Amino acid sequence: MAPAVIVVGAGGNLGPSIVRALLVHKEDFRRVAILAAPEKKGKFADFEAQGVELVIGDYKDSNPYQGFDVVISLTGNDIMKFQPQMIDAAVAAGVRHFYPSEFGVDICQPPFLSERYFRDKHVTRKHLRAKAKEVPEFCFTYIIIGVFAESFALTPVFGVDQAKKEFTFYGDLESERSFSSMADTARYTVESILIPLPPGHQERTLQVPNGNWKVKDAIKILGEVQGLQYTCSTKPLNEARELQEKSRQSGDTDGELAFSLKALFGTPYSIVPKPWDNSKFSFAPMTLREMFISFYEK
Ligand SMILES: NC(=O)c1ccc[n+]([C@@H]2O[C@H](COP(=O)([O-])OP(=O)(O)OC[C@H]3O[C@@H](n4cnc5c(N)ncnc54)[C@H](OP(=O)(O)O)[C@@H]3O)[C@@H](O)[C@H]2O)c1
């Protein structure tokens, strides 16, 4: 039977791309739904008009997940820590495949095991493994993509200051990073629902970045697409770490997370290790130039 899929956190940065990709494959799914808090119902009217079902409820309760096979969790940082509760609620309702809110780098690389930015993602991973031991039919998939080109270009924390035409990086500009587009990541995620896990496996990691580019080339391409030339400056990685620690000590969690993210983007570990899984899917991913062009065209 075709799976029924529900998305949590559909209205954020990544959510709309995931819902659009589900709509493209609508025929392959029994139900395509968004879980929305009552006060956020109106936020999803466009998707509702396109045939997406709205399920109103609390993502920590079991009821909204009744009748669904697959949950795609796109929770943002503020509610990431509630994913274990969400998993328990979903599994109790009968969900058998969970996509946790990952969509970044390989957090199991040794330097990332204690990275502040990934604390709640590690707790979630541990919980998923424990749940899989309890429920043999339960499985989960991690989607690993590196850095979103959209976030690199538009979120100041990655160092791009478009107004000042400046780029600040806590690392080596010659080093490579894995970049991805939200649209292609959404296509990989949605197509992967239709690819069963190998028999006997409950855990799957799909490494599907669009590709690797040197940081200096990424900022050059972004500038070319925007018709700008960025002045690049680099800072030592430990400076970001010191500022992260200072923020932590002063109780500034946003600052702590921001400098943790700058530092982790600066380390060479934020490249997605090979082998990659792109060839298991039906399409060729966009280049970095195509990604930048695609989201500035909208
Ligand atoms: N690799 C990268 O470069 C990169 C960049 C960005 C994100 N990501 C990853 O992608 C995943 C999704 O991130 P995102 O940026 O799309 O997340 P987001 O926009 O910050 O949040 C996603 C959704 O989470 C819900 N949410 C967030 N804060 C909430 C709160 N305080 N109360 C209730 N609901 C709240 C909202 O759901 P509703 O829509 O239902 O209101 C929101 O739309 C995360 O795992 C993130 O780490 C990776």
Tab-separated table of C-alpha atoms and ligand atoms in Angstrom:
chain	number	residue	atom	x	y	z
A	1	MET	CA	0.000	0.000	0.000
A	2	ALA	CA	1.246	3.516	-0.825
A	3	PRO	CA	2.635	5.261	2.271
A	4	ALA	CA	0.877	8.111	4.082
A	5	VAL	CA	3.304	10.956	4.926
A	6	ILE	CA	3.008	13.796	7.426
A	7	VAL	CA	5.443	16.740	7.669
A	8	VAL	CA	6.181	18.519	10.957
A	9	GLY	CA	7.695	22.010	10.725
A	10	ALA	CA	6.498	22.529	7.164
A	11	GLY	CA	6.445	26.316	7.341
A	12	GLY	CA	10.129	26.900	8.020
A	13	ASN	CA	13.117	27.327	5.702
A	14	LEU	CA	13.238	23.779	4.327
A	15	GLY	CA	9.572	22.819	4.765
A	16	PRO	CA	8.049	24.408	1.641
A	17	SER	CA	10.588	22.622	-0.614
A	18	ILE	CA	9.729	19.287	1.020
A	19	VAL	CA	5.976	19.837	0.626
A	20	ARG	CA	6.411	20.894	-3.034
A	21	ALA	CA	8.438	17.720	-3.694
A	22	LEU	CA	5.721	15.608	-2.024
A	23	LEU	CA	3.116	17.266	-4.250
A	24	VAL	CA	5.122	16.298	-7.359
A	25	HIS	CA	4.943	12.680	-6.164
A	26	LYS	CA	1.402	12.909	-4.796
A	27	GLU	CA	0.256	9.858	-6.793
A	28	ASP	CA	2.849	7.729	-4.991
A	29	PHE	CA	1.427	8.486	-1.544
A	30	ARG	CA	-1.838	7.533	0.089
A	31	ARG	CA	-1.909	10.799	2.046
A	32	VAL	CA	0.288	13.900	2.046
A	33	ALA	CA	-0.242	16.017	5.149
A	34	ILE	CA	1.151	18.884	7.186
A	35	LEU	CA	0.868	18.866	10.966
A	36	ALA	CA	-0.039	22.397	12.039
A	37	ALA	CA	-0.621	23.983	15.420
A	38	PRO	CA	-4.174	25.458	15.598
A	39	GLU	CA	-2.879	29.041	15.567
A	40	LYS	CA	-0.772	28.372	12.441
A	41	LYS	CA	-3.526	26.896	10.274
A	42	GLY	CA	-3.660	29.890	7.911
A	43	LYS	CA	0.050	29.630	7.173
A	44	PHE	CA	-0.541	26.572	5.000
A	45	ALA	CA	-3.602	27.718	2.988
A	46	ASP	CA	-1.699	27.632	-0.342
A	47	PHE	CA	-0.621	24.046	0.175
A	48	GLU	CA	-4.114	23.088	1.334
A	49	ALA	CA	-5.485	24.544	-1.911
A	50	GLN	CA	-3.071	22.301	-3.815
A	51	GLY	CA	-4.441	19.172	-2.122
A	52	VAL	CA	-2.233	18.840	0.947
A	53	GLU	CA	-4.176	17.656	4.005
A	54	LEU	CA	-3.887	19.791	7.149
A	55	VAL	CA	-3.836	17.888	10.430
A	56	ILE	CA	-4.348	20.237	13.351
A	57	GLY	CA	-2.711	19.288	16.605
A	58	ASP	CA	0.348	19.222	18.809
A	59	TYR	CA	3.445	17.508	17.439
A	60	LYS	CA	4.084	15.963	20.896
A	61	ASP	CA	0.683	14.191	20.948
A	62	SER	CA	-0.053	10.846	19.344
A	63	ASN	CA	-3.415	11.721	17.784
A	64	PRO	CA	-2.168	13.727	14.781
A	65	TYR	CA	0.022	10.822	13.650
A	66	GLN	CA	-2.839	8.257	13.536
A	67	GLY	CA	-3.070	6.674	10.093
A	68	PHE	CA	0.372	7.823	8.937
A	69	ASP	CA	3.315	5.581	8.046
A	70	VAL	CA	6.053	8.196	7.605
A	71	VAL	CA	6.956	11.377	9.528
A	72	ILE	CA	9.342	13.967	8.092
A	73	SER	CA	10.487	16.153	10.983
A	74	LEU	CA	11.822	19.581	10.007
A	75	THR	CA	11.842	21.040	13.486
A	76	GLY	CA	13.916	24.179	13.951
A	77	ASN	CA	16.530	24.670	16.683
A	78	ASP	CA	14.032	25.950	19.256
A	79	ILE	CA	12.028	22.721	19.329
A	80	MET	CA	14.710	20.233	18.278
A	81	LYS	CA	14.953	18.980	21.862
A	82	PHE	CA	11.358	17.728	21.693
A	83	GLN	CA	12.040	15.245	18.894
A	84	PRO	CA	12.300	12.259	21.286
A	85	GLN	CA	8.766	13.034	22.512
A	86	MET	CA	7.621	13.418	18.921
A	87	ILE	CA	9.145	10.045	18.018
A	88	ASP	CA	7.408	8.325	20.957
A	89	ALA	CA	4.088	9.915	20.011
A	90	ALA	CA	4.447	8.983	16.343
A	91	VAL	CA	5.512	5.389	16.980
A	92	ALA	CA	2.690	4.902	19.495
A	93	ALA	CA	0.285	5.992	16.746
A	94	GLY	CA	1.707	3.434	14.297
A	95	VAL	CA	4.318	5.440	12.348
A	96	ARG	CA	7.041	3.098	11.102
A	97	HIS	CA	9.485	5.382	9.274
A	98	PHE	CA	10.885	8.591	10.778
A	99	TYR	CA	13.040	11.256	9.105
A	100	PRO	CA	14.593	13.278	11.948
A	101	SER	CA	15.451	16.931	11.473
A	102	GLU	CA	19.041	16.459	10.265
A	103	PHE	CA	19.737	17.854	6.764
A	104	GLY	CA	23.267	18.979	7.519
A	105	VAL	CA	26.727	17.504	7.956
A	106	ASP	CA	27.716	14.058	9.219
A	107	ILE	CA	27.390	14.714	12.944
A	108	CYS	CA	29.020	11.375	13.817
A	109	GLN	CA	32.481	12.595	12.826
A	110	PRO	CA	34.529	12.676	16.060
A	111	PRO	CA	34.873	16.500	16.373
A	112	PHE	CA	31.093	16.839	16.061
A	113	LEU	CA	30.191	14.380	18.803
A	114	SER	CA	30.395	17.131	21.411
A	115	GLU	CA	29.526	20.063	19.116
A	116	ARG	CA	27.041	22.331	20.898
A	117	TYR	CA	25.101	22.964	17.709
A	118	PHE	CA	24.316	19.245	17.350
A	119	ARG	CA	23.512	18.431	20.976
A	120	ASP	CA	19.793	17.856	20.385
A	121	LYS	CA	20.389	15.991	17.114
A	122	HIS	CA	22.642	13.504	18.953
A	123	VAL	CA	20.022	13.016	21.664
A	124	THR	CA	17.473	12.334	18.907
A	125	ARG	CA	19.746	9.797	17.200
A	126	LYS	CA	20.229	7.936	20.483
A	127	HIS	CA	16.491	7.905	21.038
A	128	LEU	CA	15.782	6.604	17.526
A	129	ARG	CA	18.187	3.698	18.051
A	130	ALA	CA	16.594	2.817	21.385
A	131	LYS	CA	13.112	2.974	19.836
A	132	ALA	CA	14.209	0.735	16.963
A	133	LYS	CA	15.353	-1.883	19.476
A	134	GLU	CA	11.933	-1.758	21.120
A	135	VAL	CA	9.921	-1.804	17.862
A	136	PRO	CA	11.439	-4.109	15.231
A	137	GLU	CA	9.319	-2.708	12.345
A	138	PHE	CA	10.390	0.872	13.081
A	139	CYS	CA	13.054	2.451	10.856
A	140	PHE	CA	14.604	5.859	10.328
A	141	THR	CA	16.578	7.716	7.666
A	142	TYR	CA	19.159	10.488	8.027
A	143	ILE	CA	19.577	12.834	5.068
A	144	ILE	CA	23.100	14.333	4.973
A	145	ILE	CA	23.717	17.233	2.601
A	146	GLY	CA	26.429	19.602	3.912
A	147	VAL	CA	25.418	23.258	3.798
A	148	PHE	CA	22.406	24.655	1.996
A	149	ALA	CA	23.394	27.171	-0.680
A	150	GLU	CA	20.346	29.208	0.384
A	151	SER	CA	21.567	29.370	3.994
A	152	PHE	CA	25.135	30.180	2.948
A	153	ALA	CA	23.918	33.083	0.805
A	154	LEU	CA	21.107	34.440	2.954
A	155	THR	CA	21.875	33.627	6.604
A	156	PRO	CA	24.476	36.126	7.909
A	157	VAL	CA	25.827	33.541	10.359
A	158	PHE	CA	27.708	31.850	7.478
A	159	GLY	CA	29.674	35.085	6.986
A	160	VAL	CA	28.110	36.686	3.895
A	161	ASP	CA	27.276	40.384	4.257
A	162	GLN	CA	25.613	41.300	0.973
A	163	ALA	CA	25.069	44.966	1.857
A	164	LYS	CA	28.762	45.506	2.651
A	165	LYS	CA	29.936	43.043	-0.054
A	166	GLU	CA	32.063	41.306	2.565
A	167	PHE	CA	32.611	37.669	3.414
A	168	THR	CA	34.167	36.580	6.729
A	169	PHE	CA	35.210	32.973	7.190
A	170	TYR	CA	36.699	31.201	10.230
A	171	GLY	CA	38.820	28.809	8.199
A	172	ASP	CA	40.774	28.248	4.990
A	173	LEU	CA	39.181	29.710	1.852
A	174	GLU	CA	40.980	27.098	-0.259
A	175	SER	CA	39.226	24.240	1.531
A	176	GLU	CA	36.157	22.560	0.078
A	177	ARG	CA	32.665	22.341	1.521
A	178	SER	CA	29.650	20.262	0.459
A	179	PHE	CA	26.783	22.446	-0.751
A	180	SER	CA	23.183	21.494	-1.545
A	181	SER	CA	19.981	23.108	-2.668
A	182	MET	CA	16.826	22.800	-0.604
A	183	ALA	CA	14.887	21.825	-3.753
A	184	ASP	CA	17.207	18.910	-4.595
A	185	THR	CA	17.445	17.794	-0.955
A	186	ALA	CA	13.653	17.722	-0.880
A	187	ARG	CA	13.618	15.547	-4.017
A	188	TYR	CA	16.132	13.114	-2.488
A	189	THR	CA	14.134	12.966	0.733
A	190	VAL	CA	10.804	12.343	-0.968
A	191	GLU	CA	12.138	9.799	-3.480
A	192	SER	CA	13.907	7.962	-0.652
A	193	ILE	CA	10.580	7.217	1.029
A	194	LEU	CA	9.818	5.020	-1.954
A	195	ILE	CA	13.139	3.119	-1.702
A	196	PRO	CA	12.853	0.436	0.981
A	197	LEU	CA	15.653	-0.060	3.493
A	198	PRO	CA	17.607	-3.283	2.908
A	199	PRO	CA	16.004	-6.257	4.711
A	200	GLY	CA	17.001	-6.392	8.387
A	201	HIS	CA	18.066	-2.723	8.472
A	202	GLN	CA	16.287	-0.180	10.651
A	203	GLU	CA	18.734	2.717	10.231
A	204	ARG	CA	19.759	4.341	6.943
A	205	THR	CA	22.024	7.284	6.149
A	206	LEU	CA	21.759	8.867	2.709
A	207	GLN	CA	24.658	11.167	1.830
A	208	VAL	CA	23.305	13.292	-0.996
A	209	PRO	CA	24.989	16.699	-1.264
A	210	ASN	CA	24.810	18.451	-4.631
A	211	GLY	CA	28.623	18.598	-4.731
A	212	ASN	CA	31.819	20.024	-3.258
A	213	TRP	CA	33.144	23.502	-3.995
A	214	LYS	CA	36.065	25.472	-2.571
A	215	VAL	CA	34.805	28.172	-0.220
A	216	LYS	CA	36.593	30.860	-2.252
A	217	ASP	CA	34.832	29.603	-5.420
A	218	ALA	CA	31.459	29.484	-3.679
A	219	ILE	CA	31.670	33.153	-2.688
A	220	LYS	CA	32.946	34.093	-6.163
A	221	ILE	CA	30.032	32.295	-7.861
A	222	LEU	CA	27.546	33.882	-5.453
A	223	GLY	CA	28.985	37.320	-6.269
A	224	GLU	CA	28.769	36.649	-10.007
A	225	VAL	CA	25.121	35.612	-9.739
A	226	GLN	CA	24.355	38.712	-7.619
A	227	GLY	CA	26.472	41.008	-9.817
A	228	LEU	CA	28.793	41.809	-6.877
A	229	GLN	CA	32.386	41.229	-5.901
A	230	TYR	CA	32.942	40.167	-2.285
A	231	THR	CA	35.978	41.140	-0.235
A	232	CYS	CA	36.992	38.025	1.696
A	233	SER	CA	38.649	37.944	5.084
A	234	THR	CA	39.555	34.965	7.233
A	235	LYS	CA	39.820	34.569	10.979
A	236	PRO	CA	41.275	31.740	13.061
A	237	LEU	CA	38.803	29.039	13.982
A	238	ASN	CA	39.672	29.265	17.691
A	239	GLU	CA	38.400	32.873	17.686
A	240	ALA	CA	34.904	31.543	16.898
A	241	ARG	CA	35.316	28.970	19.652
A	242	GLU	CA	36.316	31.649	22.165
A	243	LEU	CA	33.274	33.746	21.252
A	244	GLN	CA	31.076	30.640	21.492
A	245	GLU	CA	32.366	30.009	25.026
A	246	LYS	CA	31.943	33.674	26.008
A	247	SER	CA	28.312	33.558	24.837
A	248	ARG	CA	27.729	30.343	26.767
A	249	GLN	CA	29.127	31.845	29.956
A	250	SER	CA	26.902	34.901	29.632
A	251	GLY	CA	23.811	32.739	29.020
A	252	ASP	CA	23.426	33.970	25.418
A	253	THR	CA	22.238	30.726	23.769
A	254	ASP	CA	21.636	32.335	20.356
A	255	GLY	CA	25.189	33.703	20.328
A	256	GLU	CA	26.553	30.363	21.511
A	257	LEU	CA	24.746	28.535	18.680
A	258	ALA	CA	25.767	31.149	16.093
A	259	PHE	CA	29.483	30.873	16.926
A	260	SER	CA	29.204	27.090	17.161
A	261	LEU	CA	27.786	27.131	13.610
A	262	LYS	CA	30.502	29.507	12.341
A	263	ALA	CA	33.164	27.262	13.871
A	264	LEU	CA	31.741	24.057	12.489
A	265	PHE	CA	31.382	25.613	9.017
A	266	GLY	CA	35.064	26.550	9.355
A	267	THR	CA	36.263	22.989	10.039
A	268	PRO	CA	37.106	20.685	7.126
A	269	TYR	CA	34.832	18.065	8.782
A	270	SER	CA	31.771	19.825	7.441
A	271	ILE	CA	32.416	18.201	4.069
A	272	VAL	CA	30.155	15.155	3.510
A	273	PRO	CA	32.286	11.986	3.492
A	274	LYS	CA	32.097	9.699	0.448
A	275	PRO	CA	30.650	7.387	-0.804
A	276	TRP	CA	27.608	9.431	-1.739
A	277	ASP	CA	24.197	8.062	-2.664
A	278	ASN	CA	23.106	10.483	-5.409
A	279	SER	CA	23.233	7.802	-8.124
A	280	LYS	CA	20.378	5.887	-6.425
A	281	PHE	CA	17.984	8.659	-7.460
A	282	SER	CA	16.277	9.658	-10.688
A	283	PHE	CA	17.824	13.101	-11.309
A	284	ALA	CA	21.130	14.979	-11.609
A	285	PRO	CA	21.614	17.628	-8.906
A	286	MET	CA	22.081	21.307	-9.722
A	287	THR	CA	25.499	22.950	-9.765
A	288	LEU	CA	26.191	25.688	-7.221
A	289	ARG	CA	25.710	28.377	-9.877
A	290	GLU	CA	22.358	26.835	-10.849
A	291	MET	CA	21.329	26.732	-7.188
A	292	PHE	CA	22.078	30.428	-6.650
A	293	ILE	CA	20.376	31.365	-9.921
A	294	SER	CA	17.326	29.245	-9.092
A	295	PHE	CA	16.569	30.939	-5.805
A	296	TYR	CA	17.335	34.483	-6.948
A	297	GLU	CA	15.014	33.964	-9.935
A	298	LYS	CA	11.957	33.425	-7.691
B	1	LIG	N1	22.714	22.354	6.371
B	1	LIG	C1	22.258	23.591	6.408
B	1	LIG	O1	22.876	24.515	5.865
B	1	LIG	C2	20.965	23.866	7.065
B	1	LIG	C3	20.400	25.135	7.001
B	1	LIG	C4	19.135	25.341	7.545
B	1	LIG	C5	18.493	24.295	8.199
B	1	LIG	N2	19.091	23.075	8.265
B	1	LIG	C6	18.448	21.948	8.963
B	1	LIG	O2	17.173	21.715	8.374
B	1	LIG	C7	16.231	21.374	9.396
B	1	LIG	C8	15.048	22.327	9.323
B	1	LIG	O3	15.549	23.632	9.565
B	1	LIG	P1	14.729	24.952	9.189
B	1	LIG	O4	15.745	26.036	9.043
B	1	LIG	O5	13.783	24.667	8.071
B	1	LIG	O6	13.944	25.178	10.540
B	1	LIG	P2	13.141	26.480	11.019
B	1	LIG	O7	12.734	27.241	9.807
B	1	LIG	O8	13.947	27.200	12.037
B	1	LIG	O9	11.914	25.834	11.772
B	1	LIG	C9	11.136	24.831	11.155
B	1	LIG	C10	9.799	24.745	11.806
B	1	LIG	O10	9.922	24.318	13.161
B	1	LIG	C11	8.802	24.815	13.870
B	1	LIG	N3	9.263	25.655	14.973
B	1	LIG	C12	10.437	26.280	15.090
B	1	LIG	N4	10.492	26.943	16.251
B	1	LIG	C13	9.309	26.712	16.879
B	1	LIG	C14	8.749	27.091	18.107
B	1	LIG	N5	9.437	27.859	18.961
B	1	LIG	N6	7.493	26.652	18.407
B	1	LIG	C15	6.807	25.874	17.561
B	1	LIG	N7	7.283	25.488	16.373
B	1	LIG	C16	8.511	25.893	16.047
B	1	LIG	C17	7.973	25.680	12.942
B	1	LIG	O11	6.967	24.821	12.456
B	1	LIG	P3	5.649	25.319	11.664
B	1	LIG	O12	6.078	25.520	10.277
B	1	LIG	O13	4.685	24.226	11.855
B	1	LIG	O14	5.233	26.610	12.288
B	1	LIG	C18	9.012	26.040	11.894
B	1	LIG	O15	8.496	26.393	10.671
B	1	LIG	C19	17.004	21.446	10.726
B	1	LIG	O16	17.452	20.171	11.083
B	1	LIG	C20	18.197	22.311	10.409
B	1	LIG	O17	19.327	22.036	11.204
B	1	LIG	C21	20.296	22.836	7.706
